[in-house]
Short mmCIF file of C-alpha atoms in Angstrom, two decimals:
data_model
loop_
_atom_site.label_atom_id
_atom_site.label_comp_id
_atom_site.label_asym_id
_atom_site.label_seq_id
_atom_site.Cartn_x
_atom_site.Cartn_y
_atom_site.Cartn_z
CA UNK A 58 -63.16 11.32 54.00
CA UNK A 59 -60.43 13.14 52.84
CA UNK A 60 -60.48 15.69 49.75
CA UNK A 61 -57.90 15.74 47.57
CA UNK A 62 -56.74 18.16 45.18
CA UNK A 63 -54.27 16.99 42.43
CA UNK A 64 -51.87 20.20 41.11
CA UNK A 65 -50.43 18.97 37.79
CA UNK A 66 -52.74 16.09 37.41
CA UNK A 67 -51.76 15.85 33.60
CA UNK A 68 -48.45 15.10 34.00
CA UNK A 69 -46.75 11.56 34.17
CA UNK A 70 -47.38 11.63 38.00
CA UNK A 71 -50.15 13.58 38.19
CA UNK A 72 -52.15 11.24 36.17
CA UNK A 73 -51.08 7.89 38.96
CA UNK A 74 -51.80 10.10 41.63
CA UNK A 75 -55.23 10.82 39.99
CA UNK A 76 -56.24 7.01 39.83
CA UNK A 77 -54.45 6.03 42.76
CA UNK A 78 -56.92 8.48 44.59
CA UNK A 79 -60.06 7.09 43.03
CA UNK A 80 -59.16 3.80 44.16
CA UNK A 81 -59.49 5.04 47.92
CA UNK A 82 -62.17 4.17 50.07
CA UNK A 83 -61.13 6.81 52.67
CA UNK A 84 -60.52 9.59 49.53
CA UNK A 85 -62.19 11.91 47.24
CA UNK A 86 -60.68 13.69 44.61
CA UNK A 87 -62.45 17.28 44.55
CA UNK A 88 -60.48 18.36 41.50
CA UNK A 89 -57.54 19.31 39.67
CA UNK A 90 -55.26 22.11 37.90
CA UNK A 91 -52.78 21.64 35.23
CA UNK A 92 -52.33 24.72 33.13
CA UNK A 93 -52.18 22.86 29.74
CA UNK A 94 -55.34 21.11 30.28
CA UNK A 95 -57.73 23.94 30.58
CA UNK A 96 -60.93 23.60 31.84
CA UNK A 97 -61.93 20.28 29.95
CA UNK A 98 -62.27 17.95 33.53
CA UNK A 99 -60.11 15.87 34.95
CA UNK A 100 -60.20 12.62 32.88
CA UNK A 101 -59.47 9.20 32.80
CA UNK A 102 -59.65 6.47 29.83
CA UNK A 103 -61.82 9.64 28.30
CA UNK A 104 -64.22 10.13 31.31
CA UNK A 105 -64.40 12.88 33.65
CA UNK A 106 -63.47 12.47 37.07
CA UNK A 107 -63.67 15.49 38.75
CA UNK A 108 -63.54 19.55 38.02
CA UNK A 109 -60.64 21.07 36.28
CA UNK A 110 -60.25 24.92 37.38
CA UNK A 111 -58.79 27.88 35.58
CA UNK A 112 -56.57 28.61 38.28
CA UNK A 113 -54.99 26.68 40.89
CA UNK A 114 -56.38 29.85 43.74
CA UNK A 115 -59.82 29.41 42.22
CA UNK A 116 -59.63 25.97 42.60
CA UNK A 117 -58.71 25.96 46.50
CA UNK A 118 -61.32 28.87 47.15
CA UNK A 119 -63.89 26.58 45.10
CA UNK A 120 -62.85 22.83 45.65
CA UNK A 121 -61.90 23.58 49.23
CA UNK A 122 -59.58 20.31 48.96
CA UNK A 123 -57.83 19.44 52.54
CA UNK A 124 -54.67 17.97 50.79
CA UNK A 125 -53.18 19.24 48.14
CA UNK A 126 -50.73 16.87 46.03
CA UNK A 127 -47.89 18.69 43.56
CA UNK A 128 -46.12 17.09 41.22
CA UNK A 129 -45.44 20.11 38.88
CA UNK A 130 -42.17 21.08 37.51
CA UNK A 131 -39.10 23.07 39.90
CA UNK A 132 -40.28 26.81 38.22
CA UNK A 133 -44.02 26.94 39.74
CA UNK A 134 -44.15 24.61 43.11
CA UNK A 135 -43.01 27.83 45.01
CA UNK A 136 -45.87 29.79 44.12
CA UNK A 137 -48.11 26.16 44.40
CA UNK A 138 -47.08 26.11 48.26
CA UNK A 139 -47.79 29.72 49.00
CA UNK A 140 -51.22 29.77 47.28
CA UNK A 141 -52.13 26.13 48.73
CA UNK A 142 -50.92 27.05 52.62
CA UNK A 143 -52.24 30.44 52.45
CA UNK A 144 -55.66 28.95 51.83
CA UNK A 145 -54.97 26.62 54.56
CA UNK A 146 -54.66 23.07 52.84
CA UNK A 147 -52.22 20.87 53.75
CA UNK A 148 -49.30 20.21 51.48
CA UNK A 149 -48.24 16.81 50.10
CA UNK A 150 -45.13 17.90 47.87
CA UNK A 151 -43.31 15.43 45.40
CA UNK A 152 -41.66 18.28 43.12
CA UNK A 153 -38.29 18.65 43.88
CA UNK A 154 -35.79 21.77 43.53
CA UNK A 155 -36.20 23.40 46.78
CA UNK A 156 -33.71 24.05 49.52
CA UNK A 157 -34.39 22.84 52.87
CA UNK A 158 -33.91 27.08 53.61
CA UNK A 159 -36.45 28.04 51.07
CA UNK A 160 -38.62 25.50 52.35
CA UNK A 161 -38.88 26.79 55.53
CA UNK A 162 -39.11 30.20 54.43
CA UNK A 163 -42.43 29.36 52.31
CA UNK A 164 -43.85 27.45 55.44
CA UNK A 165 -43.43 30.85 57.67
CA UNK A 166 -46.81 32.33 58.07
CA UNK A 167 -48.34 29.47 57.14
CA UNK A 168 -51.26 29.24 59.34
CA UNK A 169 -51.55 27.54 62.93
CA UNK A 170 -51.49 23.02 62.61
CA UNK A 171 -50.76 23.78 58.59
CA UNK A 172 -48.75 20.82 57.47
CA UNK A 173 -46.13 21.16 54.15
CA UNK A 174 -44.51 17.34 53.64
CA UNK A 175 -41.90 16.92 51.00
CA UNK A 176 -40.04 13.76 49.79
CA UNK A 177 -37.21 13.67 46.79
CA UNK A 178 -38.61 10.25 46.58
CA UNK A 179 -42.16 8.53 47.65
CA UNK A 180 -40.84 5.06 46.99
CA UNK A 181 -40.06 2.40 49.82
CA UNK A 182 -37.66 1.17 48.34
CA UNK A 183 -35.53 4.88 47.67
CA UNK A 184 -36.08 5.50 51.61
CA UNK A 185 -34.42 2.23 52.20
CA UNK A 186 -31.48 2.72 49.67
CA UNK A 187 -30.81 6.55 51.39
CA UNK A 188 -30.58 4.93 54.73
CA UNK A 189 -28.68 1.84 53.95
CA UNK A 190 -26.05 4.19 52.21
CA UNK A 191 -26.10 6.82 55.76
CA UNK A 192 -25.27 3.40 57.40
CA UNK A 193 -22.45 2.22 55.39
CA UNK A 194 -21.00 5.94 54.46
CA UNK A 195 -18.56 5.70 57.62
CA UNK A 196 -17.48 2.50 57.20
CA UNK A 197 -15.98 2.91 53.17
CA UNK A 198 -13.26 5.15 51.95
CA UNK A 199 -15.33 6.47 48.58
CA UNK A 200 -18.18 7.11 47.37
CA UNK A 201 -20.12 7.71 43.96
CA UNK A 202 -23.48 8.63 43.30
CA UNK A 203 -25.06 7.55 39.63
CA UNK A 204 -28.62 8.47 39.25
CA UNK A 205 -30.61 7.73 36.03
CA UNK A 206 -33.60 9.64 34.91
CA UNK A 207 -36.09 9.77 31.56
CA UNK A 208 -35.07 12.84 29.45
CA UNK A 209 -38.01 14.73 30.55
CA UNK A 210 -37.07 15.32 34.30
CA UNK A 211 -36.16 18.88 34.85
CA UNK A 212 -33.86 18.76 37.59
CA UNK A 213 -30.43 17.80 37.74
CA UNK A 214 -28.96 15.79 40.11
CA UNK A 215 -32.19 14.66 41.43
CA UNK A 216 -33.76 15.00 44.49
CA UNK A 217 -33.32 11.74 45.70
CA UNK A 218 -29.64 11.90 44.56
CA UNK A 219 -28.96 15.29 46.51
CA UNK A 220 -30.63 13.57 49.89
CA UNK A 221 -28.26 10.85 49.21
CA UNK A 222 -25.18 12.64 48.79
CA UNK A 223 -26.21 14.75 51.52
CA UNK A 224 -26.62 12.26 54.35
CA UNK A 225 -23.64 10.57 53.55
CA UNK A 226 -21.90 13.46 53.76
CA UNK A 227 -22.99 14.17 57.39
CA UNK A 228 -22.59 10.62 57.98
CA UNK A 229 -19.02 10.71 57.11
CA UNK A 230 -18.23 14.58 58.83
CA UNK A 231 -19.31 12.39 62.02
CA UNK A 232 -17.58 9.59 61.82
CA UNK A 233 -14.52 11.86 60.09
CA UNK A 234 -14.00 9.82 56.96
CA UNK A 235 -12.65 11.79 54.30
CA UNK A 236 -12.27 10.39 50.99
CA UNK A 237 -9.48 9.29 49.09
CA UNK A 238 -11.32 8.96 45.45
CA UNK A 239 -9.79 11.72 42.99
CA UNK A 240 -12.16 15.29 42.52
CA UNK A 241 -12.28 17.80 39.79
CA UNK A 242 -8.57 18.40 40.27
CA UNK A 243 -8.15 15.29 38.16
CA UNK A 244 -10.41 16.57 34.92
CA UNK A 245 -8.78 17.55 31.88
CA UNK A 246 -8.88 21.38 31.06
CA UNK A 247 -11.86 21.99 28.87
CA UNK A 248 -13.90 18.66 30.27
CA UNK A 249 -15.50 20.08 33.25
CA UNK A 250 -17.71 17.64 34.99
CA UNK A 251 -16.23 14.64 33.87
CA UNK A 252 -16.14 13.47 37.80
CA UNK A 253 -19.61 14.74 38.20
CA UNK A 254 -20.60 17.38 40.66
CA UNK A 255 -19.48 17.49 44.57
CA UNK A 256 -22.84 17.53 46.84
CA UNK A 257 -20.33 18.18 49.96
CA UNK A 258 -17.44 16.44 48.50
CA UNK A 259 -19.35 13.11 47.67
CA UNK A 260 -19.29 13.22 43.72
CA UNK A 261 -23.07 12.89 42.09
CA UNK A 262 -23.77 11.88 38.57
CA UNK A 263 -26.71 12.63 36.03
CA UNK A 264 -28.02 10.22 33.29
CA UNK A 265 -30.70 11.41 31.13
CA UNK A 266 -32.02 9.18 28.42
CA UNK A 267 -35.52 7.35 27.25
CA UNK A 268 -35.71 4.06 28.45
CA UNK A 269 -35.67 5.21 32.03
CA UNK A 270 -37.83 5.81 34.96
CA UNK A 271 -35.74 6.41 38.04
CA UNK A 272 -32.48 4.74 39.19
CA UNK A 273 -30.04 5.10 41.22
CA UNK A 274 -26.73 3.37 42.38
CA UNK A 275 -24.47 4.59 45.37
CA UNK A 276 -21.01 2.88 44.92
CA UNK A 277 -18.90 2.10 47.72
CA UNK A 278 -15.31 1.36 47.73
CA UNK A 279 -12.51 0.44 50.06
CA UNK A 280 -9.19 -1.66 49.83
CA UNK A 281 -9.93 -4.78 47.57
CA UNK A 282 -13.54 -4.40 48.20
CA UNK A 283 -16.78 -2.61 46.39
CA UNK A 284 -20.35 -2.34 47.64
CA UNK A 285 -23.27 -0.98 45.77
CA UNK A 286 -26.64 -0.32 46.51
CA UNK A 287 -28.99 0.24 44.16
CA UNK A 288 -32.68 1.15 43.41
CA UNK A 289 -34.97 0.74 40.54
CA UNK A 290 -38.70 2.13 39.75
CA UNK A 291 -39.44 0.56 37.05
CA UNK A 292 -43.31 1.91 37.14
CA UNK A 293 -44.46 5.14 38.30
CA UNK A 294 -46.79 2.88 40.06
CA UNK A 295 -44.21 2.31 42.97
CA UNK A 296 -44.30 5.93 43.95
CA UNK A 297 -48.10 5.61 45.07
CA UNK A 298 -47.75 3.82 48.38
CA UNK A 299 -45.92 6.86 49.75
CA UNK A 300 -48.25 9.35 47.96
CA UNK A 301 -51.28 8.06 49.67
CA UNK A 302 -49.22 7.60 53.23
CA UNK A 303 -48.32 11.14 53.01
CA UNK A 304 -51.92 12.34 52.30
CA UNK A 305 -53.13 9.74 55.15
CA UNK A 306 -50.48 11.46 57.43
CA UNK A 307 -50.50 15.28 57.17
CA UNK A 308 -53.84 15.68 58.82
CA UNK A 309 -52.23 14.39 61.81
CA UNK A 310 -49.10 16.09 62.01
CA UNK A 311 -48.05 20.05 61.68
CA UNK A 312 -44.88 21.71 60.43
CA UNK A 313 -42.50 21.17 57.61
CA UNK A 314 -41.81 17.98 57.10
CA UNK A 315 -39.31 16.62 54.75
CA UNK A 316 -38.56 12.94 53.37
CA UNK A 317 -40.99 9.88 53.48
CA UNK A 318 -38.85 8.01 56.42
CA UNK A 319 -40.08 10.64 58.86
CA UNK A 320 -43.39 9.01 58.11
CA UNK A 321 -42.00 5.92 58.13
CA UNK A 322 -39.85 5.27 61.73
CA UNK A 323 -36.32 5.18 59.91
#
C-alpha cells in the first residue's frame, strides 16, 4: 500500500488528486495540508477523508506519508520539497516555476534512494504534443508557441510551454535550423511583447482568460506550408493518469527526475 500525502489538497488539483487517490486499490491517502483550510479534515462532497495538519512538517513527522503530491502555487513548492525530502518522502511535483538548476540544488542532500519527479504537464496527451513538436522542430523554418490558461494560473508562460520551447530549441541548435520568423526587432516602440517572449529564440505566447483549462498550440511554418499541433485538457480529470503513474513510479526509482515521458519510454 502506498501512503499518500496531498500538499495543497484544496486547490483545483489538489482536490482530483484527492479523489483520484481514494479510488486506488493499491493507495491510501494519510492526509493533507493546504494553509487556507485549517485543520477542518480533508473533505469530500462534505465528508472527511483523511487528517488535515497545521503544518505541512507536522504533517510528514505525524502522517509519515511515502509520497508526497504538490500542486501548490510557484512561491511555496521550494520550501514543500525541502521539508518533504528532508523527512525522507518521495516527491511527486506538478507545481511548476522551478529551474532545472534550482531543482537540482533542492535535491542535494536529499537523503540516499530519495526520489523528487517533476512534470510541467501530467497529461498523455501534453507528453505526446512536446515530442511530436522535438520531432518536427528541424524539419520547419518557424515556430510559435500559443499556450492558453484559466486566469487563475500563476505562472507565465507555462511549464509545459517553456519544455516546449525548450526542446525545440535544442532540437533545432542540432540540426542548425535557425529561424527566419521576425523577433522583437519588429515591435513598435512602446508595445513590448507584442511577438511574445523568446524561450531560446523560439517565441512563446500567454493567454489568460475564464473559459479555459489548459491549451496549447505549437505552429509550424515553412514555404507554402503550416503544421500545428495542438493539445487540449478540457477536464482536470486528464491530468490524473500521470499523477497516479508518478506516485506508482517513484518508489522504484531515485534521483531527480523531470517530465512524465521519462516514465513513459519517449
Amino acid at each position: 500500500m502506498i501512503h499518500v500525502f496531498v500538499n495543497g489538497f484544496n486547490g483545483r488539483m489538489g482536490t482530483e488528486v484527492v479523489k483520484a487517490v481514494l479510488a486506488q486499490p493499491d493507495m491510501e491517502l494519510v492526509g493533507g495540508y493546504d494553509p487556507g483550510a485549517g485543520t477542518s479534515g480533508v473533505l469530500v462532497g462534505g465528508q472527511q477523508v483523511a487528517v488535515s495538519y497545521p503544518t505541512l512538517q507536522v504533517a510528514l513527522e505525524v502522517a509519515k506519508p511515502d509520497v508526497l503530491v504538490d500542486f501548490t502555487n510557484p512561491a511555496s513548492v521550494a520550501d514543500n520539497i525541502r521539508c518533504a525530502l528532508a523527512a525522507g518522502v518521495d516527491c511527486v511535483i506538478g507545481t511548476t516555476g522551478l529551474t532545472p538548476d534550482k531543482l537540482a540544488e533542492l535535491y542535494q542532500g536529499a537523503p540516499a534512494g530519495s526520489t523528487l519527479f517533476v512534470a510541467p504537464n501530467f497529461t498523455i496527451g501534453a507528453v505526446l504534443m512536446m515530442e511530436f513538436a522535438r520531432k518536427a522542430a528541424a524539419l520547419f523554418d518557424d515556430v510559435e508557441v500559443l499556450e492558453f490558461h484559466h486566469n487563475g494560473k500563476q505562472d507565465a508562460p507555462s511549464g509545459t510551454a517553456l519544455n516546449t520551447a525548450l526542446s525545440i530549441a535544442s532540437a533545432r541548435a542540432q540540426a542548425k535550423v535557425s529561424s527566419k520568423a521576425p523577433g522583437s526587432e519588429t515591435e513598435l516602440a512602446g508595445r513590448a511583447g507584442a511577438r511574445g517572449t523568446s524561450v531560446e529564440g523560439v517565441p512563446v505566447h500567454s493567454i489568460r482568460s475564464n473559459g479555459f483549462v489548459a491549451h496549447q498550440e505549437v505552429i509550424f511554418g515553412s514555404s507554402g506550408e503550416t503544421l500545428t499541433i495542438r493539445h487540449d485538457s478540457i477536464d482536470r480529470s486528464s491530468y490524473m493518469p500521470g499523477v497516479l503513474l508518478a506516485i506508482r513510479s517513484v518508489g522504484e526509482r531515485s534521483g531527480l527526475i523531470i517530465g512524465l515521458e521519462k516514465l513513459l519510454d519517449l
